[in-house]
Amino acid sequence: MGVVYSILIVDDDLVFRQSLSVGLKKYGFQVLQAATGQEGLISLSQNKVDCVLLDLGLPDESGLDLVVKIKTQYPYLPVIMVSASGETGDIVEAMKLGASDYLKKPINYNELNEKLKTQLEFVKFKQTEAELESPSDPLKKLLGTSIQCKLLVQEISKIANSDATVLLRGESGTGKSMVAEIIHQHSQRKNGPFVPLNCTAIPETLLESELFGHVKGAFTGAHRDRMGRFKSADGGTIFLDEIGEISTEIQVKLLRLLQGKEFEPVGSLKTIKVDVRIITATNRNLEQAIQEGKFREDLFYRLNVLPVFVPPLRERQEDISILAEHFIKNYSKSLGKNFNPISNELKNFLMQYSWPGNIRELQNVAERAVILASEPDLKVSDFKLDSHRSLSQNLEKPALKLINGGASFQSLKELEYQQLMGAIEESRGNISQVAKRLGVARDTVYRRLKKYQIALKNT
């Protein structure tokens, strides 16, 4: 039995979709259907799709915009535009944006079959060619279609091949450790080791030894020489999470390593040279820690050569349902369960929540829902969320509402500003209370105050 190719039809005309589906099945294709752009993107994230037949006019977004989103996430996936007569200009524009070919309605099935065969053969060649260069693209781990996600991907692509230090900043649970690993996998050091360490996971008294190693007899319990994390990472990348929590003594030793690529193990006078790239991460306000004398300013500048901000999930509204579907699919597969695509009601519910725990919280909530749900259609009641964390709690206007399968909402900037002002008023300008109400870190509040040029008398 030969390969069965899967075709995704994205068109809001139900009669046309069903008719086209019947025709494609006669030629031996497997067919998936989507009525909106958002449904199409979710279907792509959940299924193996070999080609997309895309209508220009969709209820939630332009077919041209969807071409860009598809080609950004799936560069080798062929997209064939389907249009009525009189849309020649849009077809030309779609081809410029990355569409592979086009068809006019009514469909000539012999012509369609030939175009599909041509595109599928071409993409098979391109994928084979790409796999010879790189077996997989690490950037595909960053799921999402939001502008914030795209900008993060672009930034990673720009900085990956440099050996300069990277400082990842962002709230807890945003995926900083995954971003660090992707940077390594996308770099010239990808064949070397990637050594991660959460600095808060090791007792402070043992952290120096964990990082730099020790010699036998260096301290009570040091019964043999031990190679530290930096030596283990030689030729590759070390990732130090929660860098803002390390002691000033370790900061001095780390600064020397950054300056000369060398260090001494605990209890030894022998200098060890290492070739390692350093990526660090924090959710703390390091500038404030410098002012308080808790973090060295010279070390900060050494670590902050390439700063990267990993955005919180609530600022990636378009990605929430995509990530939710991804986690649901993974957990349901491991548990042997099957669920239908999530409803617009559930999408709206998830998008209105502020996600203080970010992607990690969404992942945990999705896992719990999959474990406890007993029906194929997941409901709002399956997702136990804190109602006080709703984005709309401090707003006079509704935060988000789905219309015809798509999102129509006030600008995120306006929403964020109103949410911030509401929290400030309720907290009487107390930064800690503002951060607590919004479910964010204090440095995030400071960043937003600066962004909107808000001055508080009591901070």
GROMACS .gro file of C-alpha atoms in nm:
model
  459
    1MET     CA    1   0.000   0.000   0.000
    2GLY     CA    2   0.140   0.340  -0.104
    3VAL     CA    3   0.168   0.658   0.097
    4VAL     CA    4  -0.166   0.825   0.176
    5TYR     CA    5  -0.135   1.203   0.168
    6SER     CA    6  -0.346   1.424   0.392
    7ILE     CA    7  -0.509   1.739   0.251
    8LEU     CA    8  -0.651   2.015   0.472
    9ILE     CA    9  -0.939   2.218   0.323
   10VAL     CA   10  -0.985   2.561   0.485
   11ASP     CA   11  -1.309   2.714   0.355
   12ASP     CA   12  -1.619   2.851   0.529
   13ASP     CA   13  -1.854   2.709   0.262
   14LEU     CA   14  -1.972   2.376   0.408
   15VAL     CA   15  -2.126   2.250   0.082
   16PHE     CA   16  -1.808   2.329  -0.112
   17ARG     CA   17  -1.589   2.161   0.153
   18GLN     CA   18  -1.795   1.843   0.151
   19SER     CA   19  -1.806   1.829  -0.229
   20LEU     CA   20  -1.430   1.886  -0.255
   21SER     CA   21  -1.370   1.627   0.016
   22VAL     CA   22  -1.562   1.362  -0.179
   23GLY     CA   23  -1.365   1.441  -0.494
   24LEU     CA   24  -1.028   1.421  -0.317
   25LYS     CA   25  -1.112   1.090  -0.151
   26LYS     CA   26  -1.183   0.941  -0.495
   27TYR     CA   27  -0.820   1.013  -0.581
   28GLY     CA   28  -0.702   0.838  -0.263
   29PHE     CA   29  -0.635   1.139  -0.042
   30GLN     CA   30  -0.717   1.164   0.327
   31VAL     CA   31  -0.911   1.484   0.395
   32LEU     CA   32  -0.934   1.722   0.692
   33GLN     CA   33  -1.170   2.020   0.704
   34ALA     CA   34  -1.171   2.360   0.876
   35ALA     CA   35  -1.426   2.641   0.847
   36THR     CA   36  -1.205   2.923   0.983
   37GLY     CA   37  -0.843   3.026   0.987
   38GLN     CA   38  -0.811   2.950   1.359
   39GLU     CA   39  -0.957   2.601   1.312
   40GLY     CA   40  -0.712   2.548   1.028
   41LEU     CA   41  -0.412   2.641   1.244
   42ILE     CA   42  -0.529   2.411   1.522
   43SER     CA   43  -0.578   2.126   1.275
   44LEU     CA   44  -0.223   2.181   1.148
   45SER     CA   45  -0.088   2.164   1.504
   46GLN     CA   46  -0.273   1.838   1.574
   47ASN     CA   47  -0.239   1.646   1.249
   48LYS     CA   48   0.012   1.552   0.982
   49VAL     CA   49  -0.090   1.763   0.683
   50ASP     CA   50   0.079   1.737   0.342
   51CYS     CA   51  -0.098   2.021   0.160
   52VAL     CA   52  -0.348   2.299   0.235
   53LEU     CA   53  -0.629   2.410   0.004
   54LEU     CA   54  -0.706   2.760   0.126
   55ASP     CA   55  -0.996   2.989   0.040
   56LEU     CA   56  -0.918   3.360   0.015
   57GLY     CA   57  -1.228   3.476   0.201
   58LEU     CA   58  -1.260   3.346   0.558
   59PRO     CA   59  -1.491   3.473   0.834
   60ASP     CA   60  -1.221   3.537   1.096
   61GLU     CA   61  -0.924   3.657   0.891
   62SER     CA   62  -0.795   3.713   0.540
   63GLY     CA   63  -0.665   3.412   0.350
   64LEU     CA   64  -0.357   3.624   0.273
   65ASP     CA   65  -0.284   3.666   0.645
   66LEU     CA   66  -0.328   3.294   0.697
   67VAL     CA   67  -0.077   3.216   0.421
   68VAL     CA   68   0.184   3.414   0.614
   69LYS     CA   69   0.105   3.232   0.941
   70ILE     CA   70   0.117   2.889   0.777
   71LYS     CA   71   0.442   2.952   0.590
   72THR     CA   72   0.603   3.098   0.903
   73GLN     CA   73   0.530   2.785   1.106
   74TYR     CA   74   0.546   2.527   0.826
   75PRO     CA   75   0.784   2.663   0.559
   76TYR     CA   76   0.779   2.345   0.347
   77LEU     CA   77   0.402   2.294   0.355
   78PRO     CA   78   0.247   2.371   0.013
   79VAL     CA   79  -0.055   2.602   0.014
   80ILE     CA   80  -0.282   2.606  -0.290
   81MET     CA   81  -0.520   2.902  -0.302
   82VAL     CA   82  -0.880   2.844  -0.407
   83SER     CA   83  -1.068   3.145  -0.540
   84ALA     CA   84  -1.372   3.259  -0.730
   85SER     CA   85  -1.323   3.451  -1.055
   86GLY     CA   86  -1.234   3.819  -1.025
   87GLU     CA   87  -0.979   3.776  -0.743
   88THR     CA   88  -0.667   3.774  -0.963
   89GLY     CA   89  -0.494   4.052  -0.768
   90ASP     CA   90  -0.529   3.865  -0.439
   91ILE     CA   91  -0.400   3.544  -0.600
   92VAL     CA   92  -0.087   3.723  -0.720
   93GLU     CA   93  -0.036   3.867  -0.372
   94ALA     CA   94  -0.083   3.522  -0.215
   95MET     CA   95   0.184   3.376  -0.445
   96LYS     CA   96   0.424   3.651  -0.336
   97LEU     CA   97   0.353   3.565   0.028
   98GLY     CA   98   0.440   3.198  -0.022
   99ALA     CA   99   0.140   3.020  -0.176
  100SER     CA  100   0.251   2.742  -0.410
  101ASP     CA  101  -0.028   2.747  -0.669
  102TYR     CA  102  -0.394   2.836  -0.721
  103LEU     CA  103  -0.725   2.698  -0.848
  104LYS     CA  104  -1.044   2.870  -0.958
  105LYS     CA  105  -1.394   2.765  -0.860
  106PRO     CA  106  -1.566   2.551  -0.980
  107ILE     CA  107  -1.291   2.295  -0.932
  108ASN     CA  108  -1.157   2.085  -1.219
  109TYR     CA  109  -1.062   1.766  -1.034
  110ASN     CA  110  -0.816   1.641  -1.294
  111GLU     CA  111  -0.633   1.974  -1.273
  112LEU     CA  112  -0.646   1.961  -0.893
  113ASN     CA  113  -0.500   1.609  -0.884
  114GLU     CA  114  -0.211   1.710  -1.111
  115LYS     CA  115  -0.133   2.019  -0.906
  116LEU     CA  116  -0.137   1.819  -0.583
  117LYS     CA  117   0.097   1.554  -0.727
  118THR     CA  118   0.339   1.825  -0.841
  119GLN     CA  119   0.340   2.004  -0.506
  120LEU     CA  120   0.371   1.686  -0.299
  121GLU     CA  121   0.668   1.563  -0.502
  122PHE     CA  122   0.839   1.900  -0.470
  123VAL     CA  123   0.788   1.926  -0.095
  124LYS     CA  124   0.916   1.570  -0.047
  125PHE     CA  125   1.237   1.671  -0.224
  126LYS     CA  126   1.274   1.991  -0.017
  127GLN     CA  127   1.215   1.810   0.312
  128THR     CA  128   1.472   1.543   0.226
  129GLU     CA  129   1.719   1.814   0.133
  130ALA     CA  130   1.656   1.999   0.459
  131GLU     CA  131   1.686   1.684   0.672
  132LEU     CA  132   2.030   1.617   0.526
  133GLU     CA  133   2.139   1.959   0.655
  134SER     CA  134   1.950   1.949   0.984
  135PRO     CA  135   1.743   1.652   1.110
  136SER     CA  136   1.503   1.882   1.294
  137ASP     CA  137   1.438   2.252   1.348
  138PRO     CA  138   1.458   2.333   1.720
  139LEU     CA  139   1.262   2.655   1.665
  140LYS     CA  140   0.950   2.447   1.592
  141LYS     CA  141   0.933   2.377   1.965
  142LEU     CA  142   0.810   2.734   2.010
  143LEU     CA  143   0.441   2.685   1.935
  144GLY     CA  144   0.240   2.992   1.849
  145THR     CA  145   0.130   3.239   1.584
  146SER     CA  146   0.135   3.558   1.792
  147ILE     CA  147   0.361   3.846   1.697
  148GLN     CA  148   0.541   3.801   2.033
  149CYS     CA  149   0.622   3.439   1.948
  150LYS     CA  150   0.741   3.532   1.598
  151LEU     CA  151   0.963   3.809   1.735
  152LEU     CA  152   1.113   3.566   1.987
  153VAL     CA  153   1.188   3.317   1.707
  154GLN     CA  154   1.352   3.593   1.502
  155GLU     CA  155   1.561   3.704   1.799
  156ILE     CA  156   1.679   3.349   1.871
  157SER     CA  157   1.776   3.305   1.506
  158LYS     CA  158   1.986   3.621   1.518
  159ILE     CA  159   2.177   3.547   1.839
  160ALA     CA  160   2.215   3.168   1.831
  161ASN     CA  161   2.546   3.148   1.643
  162SER     CA  162   2.719   3.409   1.857
  163ASP     CA  163   2.926   3.300   2.156
  164ALA     CA  164   2.819   3.607   2.354
  165THR     CA  165   2.641   3.560   2.686
  166VAL     CA  166   2.261   3.564   2.686
  167LEU     CA  167   2.039   3.685   2.970
  168LEU     CA  168   1.683   3.554   2.948
  169ARG     CA  169   1.433   3.763   3.140
  170GLY     CA  170   1.070   3.690   3.208
  171GLU     CA  171   0.827   3.557   3.462
  172SER     CA  172   0.838   3.208   3.608
  173GLY     CA  173   0.687   2.944   3.380
  174THR     CA  174   0.726   3.133   3.051
  175GLY     CA  175   0.961   2.874   2.902
  176LYS     CA  176   1.303   3.033   2.957
  177SER     CA  177   1.475   2.696   3.000
  178MET     CA  178   1.330   2.573   2.670
  179VAL     CA  179   1.442   2.894   2.497
  180ALA     CA  180   1.794   2.840   2.633
  181GLU     CA  181   1.804   2.486   2.496
  182ILE     CA  182   1.672   2.602   2.158
  183ILE     CA  183   1.946   2.867   2.140
  184HIS     CA  184   2.203   2.592   2.203
  185GLN     CA  185   2.048   2.355   1.948
  186HIS     CA  186   2.044   2.633   1.690
  187SER     CA  187   2.408   2.730   1.752
  188GLN     CA  188   2.744   2.610   1.625
  189ARG     CA  189   2.784   2.436   1.961
  190LYS     CA  190   2.482   2.209   1.904
  191ASN     CA  191   2.701   1.896   1.894
  192GLY     CA  192   2.854   1.987   2.230
  193PRO     CA  193   2.693   1.936   2.572
  194PHE     CA  194   2.403   2.143   2.702
  195VAL     CA  195   2.429   2.158   3.081
  196PRO     CA  196   2.137   2.318   3.270
  197LEU     CA  197   2.135   2.409   3.638
  198ASN     CA  198   1.874   2.580   3.852
  199CYS     CA  199   2.079   2.779   4.100
  200THR     CA  200   1.803   2.762   4.364
  201ALA     CA  201   1.782   2.381   4.344
  202ILE     CA  202   2.126   2.339   4.507
  203PRO     CA  203   2.192   2.444   4.869
  204GLU     CA  204   2.402   2.761   4.874
  205THR     CA  205   2.682   2.585   5.064
  206LEU     CA  206   2.718   2.330   4.782
  207LEU     CA  207   2.653   2.552   4.479
  208GLU     CA  208   3.016   2.660   4.434
  209SER     CA  209   3.128   2.296   4.425
  210GLU     CA  210   2.843   2.205   4.191
  211LEU     CA  211   2.946   2.477   3.945
  212PHE     CA  212   3.325   2.466   3.964
  213GLY     CA  213   3.397   2.119   4.105
  214HIS     CA  214   3.624   2.031   4.396
  215VAL     CA  215   3.927   1.825   4.484
  216LYS     CA  216   3.944   1.544   4.737
  217GLY     CA  217   3.956   1.677   5.093
  218ALA     CA  218   3.837   2.027   5.001
  219PHE     CA  219   3.566   2.002   5.267
  220THR     CA  220   3.396   1.747   5.489
  221GLY     CA  221   3.244   1.482   5.265
  222ALA     CA  222   3.471   1.553   4.965
  223HIS     CA  223   3.605   1.198   4.942
  224ARG     CA  224   3.714   1.228   4.577
  225ASP     CA  225   3.775   1.482   4.304
  226ARG     CA  226   3.461   1.599   4.132
  227MET     CA  227   3.421   1.774   3.797
  228GLY     CA  228   3.179   2.068   3.817
  229ARG     CA  229   2.910   2.179   3.573
  230PHE     CA  230   3.136   2.425   3.391
  231LYS     CA  231   3.389   2.155   3.308
  232SER     CA  232   3.104   1.924   3.202
  233ALA     CA  233   2.986   2.194   2.962
  234ASP     CA  234   3.329   2.240   2.798
  235GLY     CA  235   3.278   2.279   2.424
  236GLY     CA  236   2.908   2.344   2.466
  237THR     CA  237   2.663   2.562   2.659
  238ILE     CA  238   2.580   2.600   3.027
  239PHE     CA  239   2.240   2.737   3.132
  240LEU     CA  240   2.215   2.892   3.479
  241ASP     CA  241   1.854   2.952   3.579
  242GLU     CA  242   1.764   3.187   3.867
  243ILE     CA  243   2.102   3.361   3.836
  244GLY     CA  244   1.976   3.647   4.053
  245GLU     CA  245   1.980   3.421   4.359
  246ILE     CA  246   2.352   3.336   4.372
  247SER     CA  247   2.572   3.468   4.654
  248THR     CA  248   2.818   3.753   4.608
  249GLU     CA  249   3.108   3.507   4.659
  250ILE     CA  250   2.997   3.294   4.365
  251GLN     CA  251   2.931   3.609   4.164
  252VAL     CA  252   3.301   3.701   4.196
  253LYS     CA  253   3.411   3.359   4.075
  254LEU     CA  254   3.164   3.365   3.786
  255LEU     CA  255   3.288   3.710   3.684
  256ARG     CA  256   3.645   3.582   3.663
  257LEU     CA  257   3.534   3.289   3.449
  258LEU     CA  258   3.354   3.526   3.213
  259GLN     CA  259   3.663   3.747   3.186
  260GLY     CA  260   3.925   3.478   3.131
  261LYS     CA  261   3.742   3.150   3.060
  262GLU     CA  262   3.917   2.994   3.358
  263PHE     CA  263   3.853   2.898   3.722
  264GLU     CA  264   3.988   2.695   4.014
  265PRO     CA  265   3.793   2.406   4.164
  266VAL     CA  266   3.709   2.434   4.534
  267GLY     CA  267   4.018   2.348   4.739
  268SER     CA  268   4.257   2.366   4.443
  269LEU     CA  269   4.510   2.620   4.317
  270LYS     CA  270   4.518   2.464   3.971
  271THR     CA  271   4.357   2.680   3.703
  272ILE     CA  272   4.125   2.505   3.458
  273LYS     CA  273   4.049   2.650   3.116
  274VAL     CA  274   3.706   2.598   2.959
  275ASP     CA  275   3.542   2.686   2.629
  276VAL     CA  276   3.178   2.735   2.720
  277ARG     CA  277   2.893   2.966   2.627
  278ILE     CA  278   2.693   3.096   2.921
  279ILE     CA  279   2.317   3.152   2.911
  280THR     CA  280   2.149   3.277   3.227
  281ALA     CA  281   1.790   3.347   3.325
  282THR     CA  282   1.603   3.531   3.597
  283ASN     CA  283   1.259   3.658   3.691
  284ARG     CA  284   1.409   3.914   3.931
  285ASN     CA  285   1.473   4.283   3.876
  286LEU     CA  286   1.853   4.270   3.863
  287GLU     CA  287   1.882   4.648   3.829
  288GLN     CA  288   1.707   4.683   4.164
  289ALA     CA  289   1.925   4.408   4.312
  290ILE     CA  290   2.232   4.608   4.202
  291GLN     CA  291   2.100   4.917   4.380
  292GLU     CA  292   2.042   4.709   4.693
  293GLY     CA  293   2.398   4.572   4.679
  294LYS     CA  294   2.281   4.214   4.618
  295PHE     CA  295   2.412   4.175   4.263
  296ARG     CA  296   2.739   4.295   4.112
  297GLU     CA  297   2.699   4.560   3.844
  298ASP     CA  298   3.009   4.444   3.651
  299LEU     CA  299   2.874   4.088   3.643
  300PHE     CA  300   2.535   4.211   3.522
  301TYR     CA  301   2.692   4.385   3.222
  302ARG     CA  302   2.893   4.072   3.141
  303LEU     CA  303   2.581   3.855   3.150
  304ASN     CA  304   2.354   4.104   2.973
  305VAL     CA  305   2.540   4.123   2.639
  306LEU     CA  306   2.242   3.971   2.456
  307PRO     CA  307   1.924   4.032   2.659
  308VAL     CA  308   1.615   3.835   2.554
  309PHE     CA  309   1.269   3.893   2.701
  310VAL     CA  310   1.043   3.586   2.711
  311PRO     CA  311   0.685   3.721   2.718
  312PRO     CA  312   0.420   3.602   2.964
  313LEU     CA  313   0.139   3.389   2.826
  314ARG     CA  314  -0.128   3.656   2.877
  315GLU     CA  315   0.059   3.871   2.621
  316ARG     CA  316   0.040   3.584   2.369
  317GLN     CA  317  -0.340   3.563   2.343
  318GLU     CA  318  -0.339   3.396   2.001
  319ASP     CA  319  -0.118   3.114   2.129
  320ILE     CA  320  -0.324   3.003   2.430
  321SER     CA  321  -0.566   2.776   2.243
  322ILE     CA  322  -0.285   2.638   2.024
  323LEU     CA  323  -0.077   2.548   2.330
  324ALA     CA  324  -0.382   2.407   2.509
  325GLU     CA  325  -0.462   2.181   2.212
  326HIS     CA  326  -0.096   2.071   2.201
  327PHE     CA  327  -0.089   1.974   2.569
  328ILE     CA  328  -0.429   1.804   2.549
  329LYS     CA  329  -0.315   1.602   2.249
  330ASN     CA  330   0.007   1.490   2.421
  331TYR     CA  331  -0.155   1.393   2.751
  332SER     CA  332  -0.455   1.223   2.590
  333LYS     CA  333  -0.219   1.016   2.374
  334SER     CA  334  -0.021   0.898   2.676
  335LEU     CA  335  -0.345   0.808   2.859
  336GLY     CA  336  -0.512   0.645   2.559
  337LYS     CA  337  -0.795   0.900   2.548
  338ASN     CA  338  -0.949   1.088   2.255
  339PHE     CA  339  -1.091   1.439   2.271
  340ASN     CA  340  -1.257   1.661   2.014
  341PRO     CA  341  -1.107   2.004   1.929
  342ILE     CA  342  -1.184   2.250   2.206
  343SER     CA  343  -1.494   2.466   2.164
  344ASN     CA  344  -1.502   2.842   2.113
  345GLU     CA  345  -1.659   2.874   2.459
  346LEU     CA  346  -1.360   2.699   2.615
  347LYS     CA  347  -1.114   2.902   2.405
  348ASN     CA  348  -1.279   3.223   2.523
  349PHE     CA  349  -1.265   3.102   2.884
  350LEU     CA  350  -0.894   3.019   2.861
  351MET     CA  351  -0.814   3.348   2.688
  352GLN     CA  352  -0.981   3.554   2.962
  353TYR     CA  353  -0.763   3.403   3.234
  354SER     CA  354  -0.442   3.590   3.322
  355TRP     CA  355  -0.222   3.275   3.359
  356PRO     CA  356   0.005   3.394   3.644
  357GLY     CA  357   0.191   3.061   3.617
  358ASN     CA  358   0.222   3.107   3.240
  359ILE     CA  359   0.286   2.806   3.012
  360ARG     CA  360   0.372   2.581   3.305
  361GLU     CA  361   0.032   2.650   3.462
  362LEU     CA  362  -0.151   2.591   3.132
  363GLN     CA  363   0.033   2.261   3.092
  364ASN     CA  364  -0.061   2.147   3.442
  365VAL     CA  365  -0.425   2.255   3.399
  366ALA     CA  366  -0.449   2.071   3.066
  367GLU     CA  367  -0.301   1.755   3.218
  368ARG     CA  368  -0.550   1.763   3.506
  369ALA     CA  369  -0.841   1.817   3.265
  370VAL     CA  370  -0.737   1.523   3.047
  371ILE     CA  371  -0.703   1.295   3.349
  372LEU     CA  372  -1.039   1.387   3.504
  373ALA     CA  373  -1.258   1.442   3.195
  374SER     CA  374  -1.493   1.157   3.108
  375GLU     CA  375  -1.646   1.289   2.784
  376PRO     CA  376  -1.487   1.355   2.441
  377ASP     CA  377  -1.588   1.722   2.451
  378LEU     CA  378  -1.386   1.909   2.712
  379LYS     CA  379  -1.594   2.165   2.902
  380VAL     CA  380  -1.517   2.483   3.093
  381SER     CA  381  -1.592   2.294   3.414
  382ASP     CA  382  -1.303   2.056   3.338
  383PHE     CA  383  -1.056   2.345   3.372
  384LYS     CA  384  -1.033   2.455   3.734
  385LEU     CA  385  -0.904   2.814   3.725
  386ASP     CA  386  -0.897   3.095   3.982
  387SER     CA  387  -1.179   3.331   3.880
  388HIS     CA  388  -0.996   3.618   4.051
  389ARG     CA  389  -0.719   3.588   3.791
  390SER     CA  390  -0.946   3.688   3.502
  391LEU     CA  391  -0.802   3.956   3.275
  392SER     CA  392  -1.135   4.134   3.290
  393GLN     CA  393  -1.147   4.169   3.669
  394ASN     CA  394  -1.017   4.529   3.661
  395LEU     CA  395  -1.178   4.636   3.333
  396GLU     CA  396  -1.504   4.809   3.258
  397LYS     CA  397  -1.511   4.655   2.910
  398PRO     CA  398  -1.517   4.280   2.841
  399ALA     CA  399  -1.162   4.158   2.782
  400LEU     CA  400  -1.215   3.914   2.497
  401LYS     CA  401  -1.497   3.758   2.301
  402LEU     CA  402  -1.483   3.510   2.019
  403ILE     CA  403  -1.692   3.596   1.717
  404ASN     CA  404  -1.748   3.346   1.437
  405GLY     CA  405  -1.452   3.138   1.552
  406GLY     CA  406  -1.207   3.431   1.568
  407ALA     CA  407  -1.093   3.680   1.828
  408SER     CA  408  -1.227   4.034   1.837
  409PHE     CA  409  -1.093   4.238   2.125
  410GLN     CA  410  -0.979   4.578   2.239
  411SER     CA  411  -0.606   4.631   2.183
  412LEU     CA  412  -0.379   4.446   2.423
  413LYS     CA  413  -0.207   4.777   2.499
  414GLU     CA  414  -0.537   4.935   2.607
  415LEU     CA  415  -0.633   4.626   2.803
  416GLU     CA  416  -0.295   4.613   2.976
  417TYR     CA  417  -0.307   4.985   3.063
  418GLN     CA  418  -0.658   4.965   3.211
  419GLN     CA  419  -0.568   4.651   3.404
  420LEU     CA  420  -0.256   4.819   3.544
  421MET     CA  421  -0.439   5.139   3.644
  422GLY     CA  422  -0.715   4.939   3.811
  423ALA     CA  423  -0.461   4.741   4.015
  424ILE     CA  424  -0.274   5.061   4.112
  425GLU     CA  425  -0.595   5.226   4.232
  426GLU     CA  426  -0.703   4.923   4.434
  427SER     CA  427  -0.353   4.882   4.583
  428ARG     CA  428  -0.306   5.255   4.651
  429GLY     CA  429   0.020   5.253   4.460
  430ASN     CA  430   0.187   4.973   4.659
  431ILE     CA  431   0.406   4.794   4.403
  432SER     CA  432   0.405   4.460   4.585
  433GLN     CA  433   0.025   4.464   4.605
  434VAL     CA  434  -0.004   4.568   4.238
  435ALA     CA  435   0.219   4.275   4.138
  436LYS     CA  436   0.015   4.038   4.356
  437ARG     CA  437  -0.317   4.152   4.208
  438LEU     CA  438  -0.189   4.118   3.852
  439GLY     CA  439  -0.016   3.788   3.921
  440VAL     CA  440   0.319   3.915   3.794
  441ALA     CA  441   0.666   3.987   3.930
  442ARG     CA  442   0.757   4.330   4.067
  443ASP     CA  443   1.002   4.397   3.783
  444THR     CA  444   0.717   4.344   3.535
  445VAL     CA  445   0.518   4.616   3.713
  446TYR     CA  446   0.817   4.851   3.701
  447ARG     CA  447   0.861   4.781   3.330
  448ARG     CA  448   0.496   4.862   3.259
  449LEU     CA  449   0.509   5.180   3.467
  450LYS     CA  450   0.801   5.294   3.255
  451LYS     CA  451   0.624   5.185   2.935
  452TYR     CA  452   0.319   5.400   3.011
  453GLN     CA  453   0.519   5.676   3.185
  454ILE     CA  454   0.325   5.636   3.510
  455ALA     CA  455   0.485   5.794   3.818
  456LEU     CA  456   0.378   5.672   4.162
  457LYS     CA  457   0.419   5.869   4.482
  458ASN     CA  458   0.435   5.556   4.691
  459THR     CA  459   0.646   5.279   4.534
   0.00000   0.00000   0.00000
